[in-house]
Amino acid sequence: MWLFHLQEALVEGSVDIAITCGIVPDPPHAVSEVTCAEPLLASVRPDHRLAQLPQLDLTDLAHETMGIQSDFLFPAWVLAQRQALEEARVSPRTVELEDNHVSAAWPAQADVDWILTTGSIADEGMAAVVRPVTRPRFVPYTLQWIPDRAPTEAVNRFIGMARHDPGAVPPGWVKSGDPSIDGPPLR
């Protein structure tokens, strides 16, 4: 569900809980909490000047063209990428990716030098190198709900698990969006 529709459904009551990437605006009457975060990765072609490094520094890529998905098709993911770039204090030239299959076909697009991705969306079959970024950056995941509604026991359990259970996140992720508080990734 696209971000706008997800938040609309939360307000209308057709969904009880919303989870999306990035720090997103609060819908009316909703509570938002970053519950976990996934390491941000950068991807370059195998022949890129930085491809052999174990990690990529976003400042080293800042003067090259970054491919980014359609804001219309992936508003939350584009927002999360822009937030990560802002946090890193880099503002590369961006062009929209022609193939919006998140990361698979970008190496064929000649006007793109690199992309941002995460382990959960990187395509293992793409003809590119994927590396962690230096000064680790994370893509936060925001949980949203409207507490004034009479939630079911299942909704309460889910919210409690998402907020407090360290086992509720995949390996390599951090429990909240602040790794300086959480320490290294869990598991």
Short mmCIF file of N, CA and C in Angstrom, two decimals:
data_model
loop_
_atom_site.label_atom_id
_atom_site.label_comp_id
_atom_site.label_asym_id
_atom_site.label_seq_id
_atom_site.Cartn_x
_atom_site.Cartn_y
_atom_site.Cartn_z
N MET A 1 0.85 -1.16 0.00
CA MET A 1 0.00 0.00 0.00
C MET A 1 0.90 1.23 0.00
N TRP A 2 0.64 2.19 -0.85
CA TRP A 2 1.46 3.41 -0.91
C TRP A 2 1.27 4.21 0.37
N LEU A 3 2.26 4.99 0.71
CA LEU A 3 2.29 5.70 1.98
C LEU A 3 1.01 6.51 2.22
N PHE A 4 0.59 7.30 1.25
CA PHE A 4 -0.60 8.12 1.43
C PHE A 4 -1.81 7.25 1.74
N HIS A 5 -1.97 6.17 0.98
CA HIS A 5 -3.11 5.28 1.19
C HIS A 5 -3.01 4.55 2.52
N LEU A 6 -1.80 4.20 2.93
CA LEU A 6 -1.60 3.53 4.21
C LEU A 6 -2.03 4.44 5.35
N GLN A 7 -1.60 5.68 5.31
CA GLN A 7 -1.96 6.60 6.37
C GLN A 7 -3.45 6.94 6.33
N GLU A 8 -3.99 7.04 5.15
CA GLU A 8 -5.43 7.28 5.00
C GLU A 8 -6.22 6.10 5.60
N ALA A 9 -5.79 4.88 5.32
CA ALA A 9 -6.46 3.69 5.84
C ALA A 9 -6.37 3.64 7.37
N LEU A 10 -5.24 4.09 7.92
CA LEU A 10 -5.09 4.12 9.37
C LEU A 10 -6.10 5.10 9.98
N VAL A 11 -6.22 6.28 9.41
CA VAL A 11 -7.15 7.29 9.92
C VAL A 11 -8.59 6.82 9.78
N GLU A 12 -8.90 6.20 8.63
CA GLU A 12 -10.27 5.74 8.39
C GLU A 12 -10.63 4.49 9.21
N GLY A 13 -9.63 3.80 9.71
CA GLY A 13 -9.88 2.63 10.53
C GLY A 13 -9.93 1.32 9.77
N SER A 14 -9.56 1.34 8.48
CA SER A 14 -9.55 0.07 7.74
C SER A 14 -8.28 -0.74 8.02
N VAL A 15 -7.28 -0.11 8.62
CA VAL A 15 -6.13 -0.84 9.17
C VAL A 15 -5.92 -0.34 10.60
N ASP A 16 -5.43 -1.22 11.45
CA ASP A 16 -5.20 -0.86 12.85
C ASP A 16 -3.79 -0.34 13.10
N ILE A 17 -2.84 -0.83 12.31
CA ILE A 17 -1.43 -0.52 12.50
C ILE A 17 -0.80 -0.29 11.15
N ALA A 18 0.09 0.69 11.08
CA ALA A 18 0.85 0.93 9.86
C ALA A 18 2.33 0.84 10.19
N ILE A 19 3.10 0.23 9.32
CA ILE A 19 4.56 0.19 9.45
C ILE A 19 5.12 0.59 8.11
N THR A 20 6.04 1.54 8.12
CA THR A 20 6.64 1.98 6.87
C THR A 20 8.06 2.45 7.14
N CYS A 21 8.85 2.55 6.09
CA CYS A 21 10.22 3.01 6.27
C CYS A 21 10.26 4.53 6.30
N GLY A 22 11.28 5.05 6.94
CA GLY A 22 11.47 6.49 7.02
C GLY A 22 10.76 7.10 8.23
N ILE A 23 11.09 8.35 8.47
CA ILE A 23 10.40 9.14 9.49
C ILE A 23 9.30 9.86 8.74
N VAL A 24 8.07 9.43 8.96
CA VAL A 24 6.94 9.93 8.18
C VAL A 24 6.06 10.83 9.04
N PRO A 25 5.29 11.70 8.39
CA PRO A 25 4.38 12.57 9.15
C PRO A 25 3.34 11.75 9.91
N ASP A 26 2.93 12.28 11.04
CA ASP A 26 1.89 11.64 11.83
C ASP A 26 0.52 11.92 11.23
N PRO A 27 -0.26 10.88 10.94
CA PRO A 27 -1.65 11.11 10.56
C PRO A 27 -2.41 11.68 11.76
N PRO A 28 -3.56 12.31 11.54
CA PRO A 28 -4.32 12.85 12.67
C PRO A 28 -4.62 11.78 13.73
N HIS A 29 -4.39 12.13 14.98
CA HIS A 29 -4.68 11.30 16.15
C HIS A 29 -3.78 10.07 16.28
N ALA A 30 -2.80 9.93 15.43
CA ALA A 30 -1.94 8.74 15.46
C ALA A 30 -0.71 8.97 16.33
N VAL A 31 -0.20 7.88 16.82
CA VAL A 31 1.08 7.85 17.53
C VAL A 31 2.07 7.19 16.59
N SER A 32 3.25 7.76 16.49
CA SER A 32 4.31 7.19 15.65
C SER A 32 5.52 6.89 16.51
N GLU A 33 6.15 5.76 16.23
CA GLU A 33 7.35 5.39 16.98
C GLU A 33 8.27 4.60 16.05
N VAL A 34 9.53 5.01 16.00
CA VAL A 34 10.51 4.23 15.27
C VAL A 34 10.81 3.01 16.13
N THR A 35 10.57 1.83 15.57
CA THR A 35 10.72 0.61 16.36
C THR A 35 11.96 -0.20 15.99
N CYS A 36 12.46 0.00 14.78
CA CYS A 36 13.65 -0.73 14.36
C CYS A 36 14.26 -0.02 13.16
N ALA A 37 15.43 -0.46 12.76
CA ALA A 37 16.10 0.17 11.63
C ALA A 37 16.99 -0.84 10.94
N GLU A 38 17.07 -0.71 9.62
CA GLU A 38 17.86 -1.62 8.79
C GLU A 38 19.09 -0.89 8.26
N PRO A 39 20.24 -1.54 8.26
CA PRO A 39 21.44 -0.88 7.74
C PRO A 39 21.26 -0.42 6.28
N LEU A 40 21.73 0.79 6.03
CA LEU A 40 21.70 1.35 4.69
C LEU A 40 22.92 0.86 3.92
N LEU A 41 22.72 0.51 2.67
CA LEU A 41 23.79 0.04 1.80
C LEU A 41 23.87 0.94 0.57
N ALA A 42 25.02 0.96 -0.06
CA ALA A 42 25.19 1.67 -1.33
C ALA A 42 25.63 0.64 -2.37
N SER A 43 25.24 0.87 -3.59
CA SER A 43 25.58 -0.06 -4.67
C SER A 43 26.20 0.69 -5.83
N VAL A 44 27.29 0.15 -6.34
CA VAL A 44 28.00 0.70 -7.51
C VAL A 44 28.26 -0.44 -8.49
N ARG A 45 28.57 -0.09 -9.72
CA ARG A 45 28.93 -1.11 -10.71
C ARG A 45 30.28 -1.74 -10.33
N PRO A 46 30.53 -2.98 -10.76
CA PRO A 46 31.81 -3.65 -10.42
C PRO A 46 33.05 -2.89 -10.89
N ASP A 47 32.92 -2.09 -11.95
CA ASP A 47 34.08 -1.34 -12.45
C ASP A 47 34.18 0.07 -11.88
N HIS A 48 33.35 0.41 -10.93
CA HIS A 48 33.38 1.73 -10.29
C HIS A 48 34.68 1.88 -9.51
N ARG A 49 35.20 3.07 -9.43
CA ARG A 49 36.48 3.34 -8.76
C ARG A 49 36.47 2.94 -7.27
N LEU A 50 35.31 2.84 -6.66
CA LEU A 50 35.23 2.50 -5.24
C LEU A 50 34.74 1.07 -4.98
N ALA A 51 34.50 0.32 -6.03
CA ALA A 51 33.87 -1.01 -5.90
C ALA A 51 34.67 -1.99 -5.05
N GLN A 52 35.97 -1.83 -4.97
CA GLN A 52 36.78 -2.80 -4.22
C GLN A 52 36.88 -2.48 -2.74
N LEU A 53 36.34 -1.34 -2.32
CA LEU A 53 36.38 -0.99 -0.90
C LEU A 53 35.38 -1.82 -0.11
N PRO A 54 35.69 -2.13 1.15
CA PRO A 54 34.75 -2.92 1.96
C PRO A 54 33.51 -2.12 2.39
N GLN A 55 33.64 -0.79 2.44
CA GLN A 55 32.54 0.10 2.78
C GLN A 55 32.61 1.31 1.86
N LEU A 56 31.47 1.95 1.66
CA LEU A 56 31.43 3.14 0.83
C LEU A 56 31.02 4.35 1.66
N ASP A 57 31.75 5.43 1.48
CA ASP A 57 31.44 6.67 2.18
C ASP A 57 30.56 7.51 1.27
N LEU A 58 29.42 7.94 1.74
CA LEU A 58 28.51 8.70 0.91
C LEU A 58 29.13 10.01 0.43
N THR A 59 30.06 10.58 1.19
CA THR A 59 30.71 11.81 0.73
C THR A 59 31.57 11.54 -0.50
N ASP A 60 32.10 10.33 -0.65
CA ASP A 60 32.87 9.98 -1.84
C ASP A 60 31.99 9.82 -3.07
N LEU A 61 30.70 9.61 -2.85
CA LEU A 61 29.76 9.44 -3.96
C LEU A 61 28.95 10.71 -4.24
N ALA A 62 29.12 11.71 -3.41
CA ALA A 62 28.27 12.91 -3.45
C ALA A 62 28.32 13.67 -4.77
N HIS A 63 29.40 13.55 -5.52
CA HIS A 63 29.52 14.30 -6.77
C HIS A 63 29.20 13.44 -7.99
N GLU A 64 28.66 12.26 -7.73
CA GLU A 64 28.25 11.36 -8.81
C GLU A 64 26.73 11.27 -8.81
N THR A 65 26.19 10.76 -9.87
CA THR A 65 24.74 10.71 -10.02
C THR A 65 24.14 9.47 -9.36
N MET A 66 23.20 9.73 -8.47
CA MET A 66 22.51 8.66 -7.76
C MET A 66 21.18 8.38 -8.45
N GLY A 67 20.89 7.11 -8.66
CA GLY A 67 19.59 6.71 -9.17
C GLY A 67 18.62 6.55 -8.01
N ILE A 68 17.42 7.04 -8.20
CA ILE A 68 16.41 6.96 -7.14
C ILE A 68 15.07 6.55 -7.75
N GLN A 69 14.30 5.80 -7.00
CA GLN A 69 13.03 5.31 -7.49
C GLN A 69 12.04 6.46 -7.64
N SER A 70 10.95 6.17 -8.30
CA SER A 70 9.89 7.15 -8.49
C SER A 70 9.25 7.51 -7.14
N ASP A 71 9.19 8.80 -6.88
CA ASP A 71 8.54 9.28 -5.66
C ASP A 71 7.05 8.93 -5.69
N PHE A 72 6.49 8.85 -6.88
CA PHE A 72 5.08 8.50 -7.03
C PHE A 72 4.83 7.03 -6.68
N LEU A 73 5.76 6.15 -7.09
CA LEU A 73 5.58 4.72 -6.85
C LEU A 73 6.07 4.26 -5.48
N PHE A 74 7.14 4.88 -4.99
CA PHE A 74 7.75 4.47 -3.72
C PHE A 74 7.97 5.67 -2.80
N PRO A 75 6.91 6.38 -2.42
CA PRO A 75 7.10 7.61 -1.64
C PRO A 75 7.84 7.42 -0.32
N ALA A 76 7.54 6.38 0.42
CA ALA A 76 8.20 6.19 1.71
C ALA A 76 9.68 5.85 1.52
N TRP A 77 10.00 4.98 0.56
CA TRP A 77 11.40 4.60 0.34
C TRP A 77 12.21 5.79 -0.18
N VAL A 78 11.64 6.58 -1.06
CA VAL A 78 12.34 7.77 -1.55
C VAL A 78 12.55 8.75 -0.39
N LEU A 79 11.53 8.93 0.44
CA LEU A 79 11.67 9.80 1.61
C LEU A 79 12.78 9.30 2.53
N ALA A 80 12.82 8.00 2.79
CA ALA A 80 13.86 7.44 3.65
C ALA A 80 15.26 7.66 3.07
N GLN A 81 15.39 7.52 1.75
CA GLN A 81 16.70 7.76 1.12
C GLN A 81 17.10 9.23 1.26
N ARG A 82 16.16 10.13 1.01
CA ARG A 82 16.46 11.56 1.12
C ARG A 82 16.82 11.92 2.56
N GLN A 83 16.16 11.31 3.53
CA GLN A 83 16.49 11.56 4.93
C GLN A 83 17.90 11.07 5.25
N ALA A 84 18.28 9.92 4.72
CA ALA A 84 19.63 9.40 4.95
C ALA A 84 20.69 10.31 4.32
N LEU A 85 20.41 10.81 3.13
CA LEU A 85 21.35 11.72 2.48
C LEU A 85 21.48 13.02 3.27
N GLU A 86 20.36 13.53 3.75
CA GLU A 86 20.38 14.76 4.54
C GLU A 86 21.17 14.55 5.83
N GLU A 87 20.95 13.41 6.48
CA GLU A 87 21.69 13.09 7.71
C GLU A 87 23.19 13.00 7.43
N ALA A 88 23.55 12.49 6.26
CA ALA A 88 24.97 12.36 5.88
C ALA A 88 25.53 13.68 5.34
N ARG A 89 24.67 14.66 5.19
CA ARG A 89 25.04 15.98 4.66
C ARG A 89 25.63 15.89 3.25
N VAL A 90 25.00 15.07 2.43
CA VAL A 90 25.37 15.00 1.01
C VAL A 90 24.11 15.21 0.18
N SER A 91 24.28 15.85 -0.95
CA SER A 91 23.13 16.05 -1.84
C SER A 91 23.57 15.81 -3.28
N PRO A 92 23.68 14.54 -3.64
CA PRO A 92 24.11 14.22 -5.00
C PRO A 92 23.03 14.58 -6.02
N ARG A 93 23.46 14.73 -7.24
CA ARG A 93 22.50 14.86 -8.34
C ARG A 93 21.75 13.53 -8.41
N THR A 94 20.45 13.58 -8.60
CA THR A 94 19.67 12.35 -8.69
C THR A 94 18.91 12.31 -10.01
N VAL A 95 18.73 11.10 -10.50
CA VAL A 95 17.86 10.88 -11.65
C VAL A 95 16.94 9.71 -11.30
N GLU A 96 15.75 9.76 -11.82
CA GLU A 96 14.81 8.69 -11.54
C GLU A 96 15.20 7.43 -12.31
N LEU A 97 15.15 6.32 -11.62
CA LEU A 97 15.46 5.05 -12.26
C LEU A 97 14.38 4.71 -13.29
N GLU A 98 14.81 4.25 -14.44
CA GLU A 98 13.88 3.91 -15.51
C GLU A 98 13.10 2.65 -15.17
N ASP A 99 13.75 1.69 -14.52
CA ASP A 99 13.11 0.45 -14.11
C ASP A 99 12.92 0.53 -12.61
N ASN A 100 11.69 0.57 -12.18
CA ASN A 100 11.42 0.76 -10.76
C ASN A 100 11.36 -0.52 -9.96
N HIS A 101 12.00 -1.56 -10.47
CA HIS A 101 12.10 -2.79 -9.69
C HIS A 101 13.17 -2.58 -8.62
N VAL A 102 12.95 -1.68 -7.76
CA VAL A 102 13.76 -1.22 -6.66
C VAL A 102 15.27 -1.20 -6.91
N SER A 103 15.91 -2.31 -7.27
CA SER A 103 17.36 -2.23 -7.46
C SER A 103 17.92 -3.09 -8.57
N ALA A 104 17.16 -3.95 -9.16
CA ALA A 104 17.71 -4.97 -10.05
C ALA A 104 18.34 -4.44 -11.33
N ALA A 105 17.68 -3.56 -12.04
CA ALA A 105 18.13 -3.19 -13.39
C ALA A 105 18.93 -1.89 -13.46
N TRP A 106 19.18 -1.24 -12.36
CA TRP A 106 19.82 0.06 -12.43
C TRP A 106 21.18 0.06 -13.13
N PRO A 107 22.03 -1.00 -13.01
CA PRO A 107 23.34 -0.92 -13.66
C PRO A 107 23.26 -0.71 -15.18
N ALA A 108 22.15 -1.04 -15.79
CA ALA A 108 22.00 -0.84 -17.24
C ALA A 108 21.67 0.60 -17.59
N GLN A 109 21.37 1.43 -16.62
CA GLN A 109 21.03 2.83 -16.87
C GLN A 109 22.30 3.67 -16.83
N ALA A 110 22.76 4.09 -18.00
CA ALA A 110 24.07 4.73 -18.14
C ALA A 110 24.23 6.03 -17.34
N ASP A 111 23.15 6.76 -17.11
CA ASP A 111 23.28 8.04 -16.41
C ASP A 111 23.24 7.90 -14.89
N VAL A 112 23.27 6.68 -14.37
CA VAL A 112 23.28 6.43 -12.93
C VAL A 112 24.62 5.82 -12.54
N ASP A 113 25.25 6.41 -11.51
CA ASP A 113 26.54 5.90 -11.01
C ASP A 113 26.39 5.01 -9.79
N TRP A 114 25.32 5.21 -9.01
CA TRP A 114 25.15 4.46 -7.78
C TRP A 114 23.72 4.59 -7.29
N ILE A 115 23.36 3.69 -6.35
CA ILE A 115 22.05 3.77 -5.70
C ILE A 115 22.21 3.47 -4.21
N LEU A 116 21.20 3.81 -3.45
CA LEU A 116 21.08 3.38 -2.07
C LEU A 116 20.14 2.19 -2.04
N THR A 117 20.38 1.27 -1.14
CA THR A 117 19.52 0.10 -1.02
C THR A 117 19.62 -0.43 0.41
N THR A 118 18.98 -1.52 0.67
CA THR A 118 19.10 -2.21 1.95
C THR A 118 19.20 -3.70 1.65
N GLY A 119 19.59 -4.47 2.63
CA GLY A 119 19.69 -5.91 2.45
C GLY A 119 18.37 -6.56 2.11
N SER A 120 17.27 -6.00 2.60
CA SER A 120 15.97 -6.62 2.34
C SER A 120 15.46 -6.36 0.94
N ILE A 121 16.03 -5.37 0.25
CA ILE A 121 15.56 -5.10 -1.12
C ILE A 121 16.63 -5.26 -2.19
N ALA A 122 17.88 -5.42 -1.80
CA ALA A 122 18.94 -5.61 -2.80
C ALA A 122 18.71 -6.92 -3.53
N ASP A 123 18.85 -6.88 -4.81
CA ASP A 123 18.64 -8.06 -5.65
C ASP A 123 19.97 -8.78 -5.80
N GLU A 124 20.06 -10.00 -5.30
CA GLU A 124 21.32 -10.75 -5.36
C GLU A 124 21.80 -10.96 -6.78
N GLY A 125 20.89 -10.94 -7.75
CA GLY A 125 21.27 -11.19 -9.13
C GLY A 125 21.67 -9.95 -9.92
N MET A 126 21.66 -8.78 -9.28
CA MET A 126 21.99 -7.57 -10.05
C MET A 126 23.48 -7.50 -10.34
N ALA A 127 23.81 -6.89 -11.43
CA ALA A 127 25.20 -6.78 -11.87
C ALA A 127 25.85 -5.57 -11.21
N ALA A 128 25.91 -5.58 -9.88
CA ALA A 128 26.48 -4.46 -9.14
C ALA A 128 27.05 -4.97 -7.83
N VAL A 129 27.86 -4.13 -7.21
CA VAL A 129 28.47 -4.41 -5.93
C VAL A 129 27.66 -3.67 -4.86
N VAL A 130 27.34 -4.35 -3.79
CA VAL A 130 26.58 -3.74 -2.68
C VAL A 130 27.49 -3.72 -1.46
N ARG A 131 27.61 -2.54 -0.85
CA ARG A 131 28.48 -2.37 0.31
C ARG A 131 27.78 -1.60 1.42
N PRO A 132 28.15 -1.87 2.67
CA PRO A 132 27.65 -1.02 3.76
C PRO A 132 28.23 0.39 3.59
N VAL A 133 27.55 1.36 4.14
CA VAL A 133 28.09 2.72 4.11
C VAL A 133 28.88 2.96 5.40
N THR A 134 29.88 3.83 5.30
CA THR A 134 30.69 4.16 6.48
C THR A 134 29.86 5.01 7.43
N ARG A 135 30.37 5.15 8.65
CA ARG A 135 29.58 5.83 9.68
C ARG A 135 28.17 5.29 9.56
N PRO A 136 27.99 4.05 9.92
CA PRO A 136 26.75 3.33 9.59
C PRO A 136 25.49 4.18 9.70
N ARG A 137 24.74 4.09 8.66
CA ARG A 137 23.45 4.77 8.58
C ARG A 137 22.38 3.69 8.53
N PHE A 138 21.23 4.04 9.04
CA PHE A 138 20.14 3.07 9.12
C PHE A 138 18.87 3.66 8.52
N VAL A 139 18.06 2.79 7.94
CA VAL A 139 16.74 3.18 7.45
C VAL A 139 15.76 2.85 8.57
N PRO A 140 15.16 3.88 9.19
CA PRO A 140 14.24 3.61 10.28
C PRO A 140 12.90 3.09 9.76
N TYR A 141 12.26 2.28 10.59
CA TYR A 141 10.91 1.80 10.29
C TYR A 141 9.99 2.34 11.38
N THR A 142 8.94 3.04 10.94
CA THR A 142 8.03 3.71 11.83
C THR A 142 6.73 2.92 11.97
N LEU A 143 6.35 2.68 13.21
CA LEU A 143 5.09 2.03 13.55
C LEU A 143 4.10 3.15 13.89
N GLN A 144 2.90 3.09 13.32
CA GLN A 144 1.88 4.09 13.61
C GLN A 144 0.58 3.40 14.00
N TRP A 145 -0.10 3.96 14.98
CA TRP A 145 -1.40 3.45 15.39
C TRP A 145 -2.17 4.58 16.05
N ILE A 146 -3.47 4.39 16.20
CA ILE A 146 -4.32 5.39 16.85
C ILE A 146 -4.79 4.79 18.18
N PRO A 147 -4.20 5.24 19.29
CA PRO A 147 -4.47 4.61 20.58
C PRO A 147 -5.89 4.81 21.10
N ASP A 148 -6.59 5.83 20.64
CA ASP A 148 -7.94 6.09 21.14
C ASP A 148 -8.97 5.08 20.64
N ARG A 149 -8.62 4.33 19.63
CA ARG A 149 -9.53 3.29 19.14
C ARG A 149 -9.51 2.12 20.10
N ALA A 150 -10.58 1.39 20.12
CA ALA A 150 -10.64 0.18 20.95
C ALA A 150 -9.95 -0.95 20.21
N PRO A 151 -8.62 -1.11 20.43
CA PRO A 151 -7.91 -2.15 19.69
C PRO A 151 -8.22 -3.54 20.22
N THR A 152 -8.03 -4.49 19.38
CA THR A 152 -8.21 -5.88 19.80
C THR A 152 -6.98 -6.32 20.59
N GLU A 153 -7.11 -7.44 21.26
CA GLU A 153 -5.97 -7.99 22.00
C GLU A 153 -4.81 -8.28 21.05
N ALA A 154 -5.13 -8.75 19.85
CA ALA A 154 -4.08 -9.04 18.86
C ALA A 154 -3.32 -7.77 18.48
N VAL A 155 -4.02 -6.66 18.31
CA VAL A 155 -3.36 -5.39 17.98
C VAL A 155 -2.46 -4.97 19.13
N ASN A 156 -2.96 -5.06 20.35
CA ASN A 156 -2.14 -4.70 21.52
C ASN A 156 -0.89 -5.57 21.62
N ARG A 157 -1.04 -6.88 21.39
CA ARG A 157 0.12 -7.78 21.43
C ARG A 157 1.13 -7.40 20.36
N PHE A 158 0.64 -7.12 19.14
CA PHE A 158 1.54 -6.77 18.05
C PHE A 158 2.30 -5.48 18.37
N ILE A 159 1.60 -4.47 18.83
CA ILE A 159 2.26 -3.20 19.16
C ILE A 159 3.29 -3.42 20.27
N GLY A 160 2.93 -4.19 21.29
CA GLY A 160 3.87 -4.47 22.37
C GLY A 160 5.10 -5.21 21.88
N MET A 161 4.90 -6.20 21.03
CA MET A 161 6.02 -6.96 20.50
C MET A 161 6.91 -6.05 19.64
N ALA A 162 6.31 -5.26 18.76
CA ALA A 162 7.09 -4.39 17.88
C ALA A 162 7.87 -3.36 18.68
N ARG A 163 7.31 -2.89 19.77
CA ARG A 163 7.96 -1.85 20.57
C ARG A 163 9.01 -2.39 21.52
N HIS A 164 8.83 -3.63 22.02
CA HIS A 164 9.68 -4.06 23.13
C HIS A 164 10.44 -5.37 22.94
N ASP A 165 10.10 -6.18 21.98
CA ASP A 165 10.72 -7.49 21.82
C ASP A 165 11.94 -7.41 20.90
N PRO A 166 13.17 -7.58 21.43
CA PRO A 166 14.36 -7.52 20.58
C PRO A 166 14.36 -8.59 19.49
N GLY A 167 13.65 -9.67 19.70
CA GLY A 167 13.58 -10.72 18.70
C GLY A 167 12.64 -10.41 17.56
N ALA A 168 12.00 -9.25 17.61
CA ALA A 168 11.03 -8.89 16.58
C ALA A 168 11.67 -8.25 15.36
N VAL A 169 12.99 -8.19 15.33
CA VAL A 169 13.67 -7.61 14.16
C VAL A 169 14.59 -8.64 13.53
N PRO A 170 14.77 -8.55 12.22
CA PRO A 170 15.66 -9.50 11.53
C PRO A 170 17.12 -9.35 11.97
N PRO A 171 17.92 -10.38 11.76
CA PRO A 171 19.35 -10.30 12.08
C PRO A 171 20.01 -9.13 11.34
N GLY A 172 20.87 -8.41 12.05
CA GLY A 172 21.59 -7.29 11.46
C GLY A 172 20.90 -5.95 11.63
N TRP A 173 19.64 -5.95 11.97
CA TRP A 173 18.90 -4.71 12.20
C TRP A 173 19.13 -4.26 13.64
N VAL A 174 18.78 -3.01 13.94
CA VAL A 174 18.81 -2.52 15.31
C VAL A 174 17.38 -2.34 15.78
N LYS A 175 17.18 -2.42 17.09
CA LYS A 175 15.82 -2.39 17.64
C LYS A 175 15.14 -1.05 17.48
N SER A 176 15.84 0.06 17.61
CA SER A 176 15.22 1.35 17.35
C SER A 176 16.03 2.04 16.27
N GLY A 177 15.67 3.24 15.94
CA GLY A 177 16.37 3.96 14.89
C GLY A 177 17.62 4.65 15.34
N ASP A 178 18.04 4.46 16.59
CA ASP A 178 19.20 5.18 17.09
C ASP A 178 20.29 4.20 17.50
N PRO A 179 21.19 3.84 16.56
CA PRO A 179 22.24 2.88 16.88
C PRO A 179 23.20 3.36 17.95
N SER A 180 23.30 4.67 18.17
CA SER A 180 24.20 5.15 19.22
C SER A 180 23.66 4.76 20.60
N ILE A 181 22.35 4.54 20.69
CA ILE A 181 21.74 4.09 21.94
C ILE A 181 21.71 2.57 21.98
N ASP A 182 21.35 1.96 20.85
CA ASP A 182 21.15 0.52 20.81
C ASP A 182 22.43 -0.28 20.75
N GLY A 183 23.53 0.32 20.35
CA GLY A 183 24.75 -0.43 20.17
C GLY A 183 24.75 -1.16 18.84
N PRO A 184 25.53 -2.23 18.72
CA PRO A 184 25.63 -2.93 17.46
C PRO A 184 24.33 -3.64 17.11
N PRO A 185 24.19 -4.06 15.84
CA PRO A 185 22.98 -4.77 15.44
C PRO A 185 22.74 -6.00 16.32
N LEU A 186 21.47 -6.34 16.46
CA LEU A 186 21.08 -7.49 17.26
C LEU A 186 21.45 -8.78 16.56
N ARG A 187 21.64 -9.82 17.32
CA ARG A 187 21.92 -11.19 16.87
C ARG A 187 23.19 -11.22 16.14
#
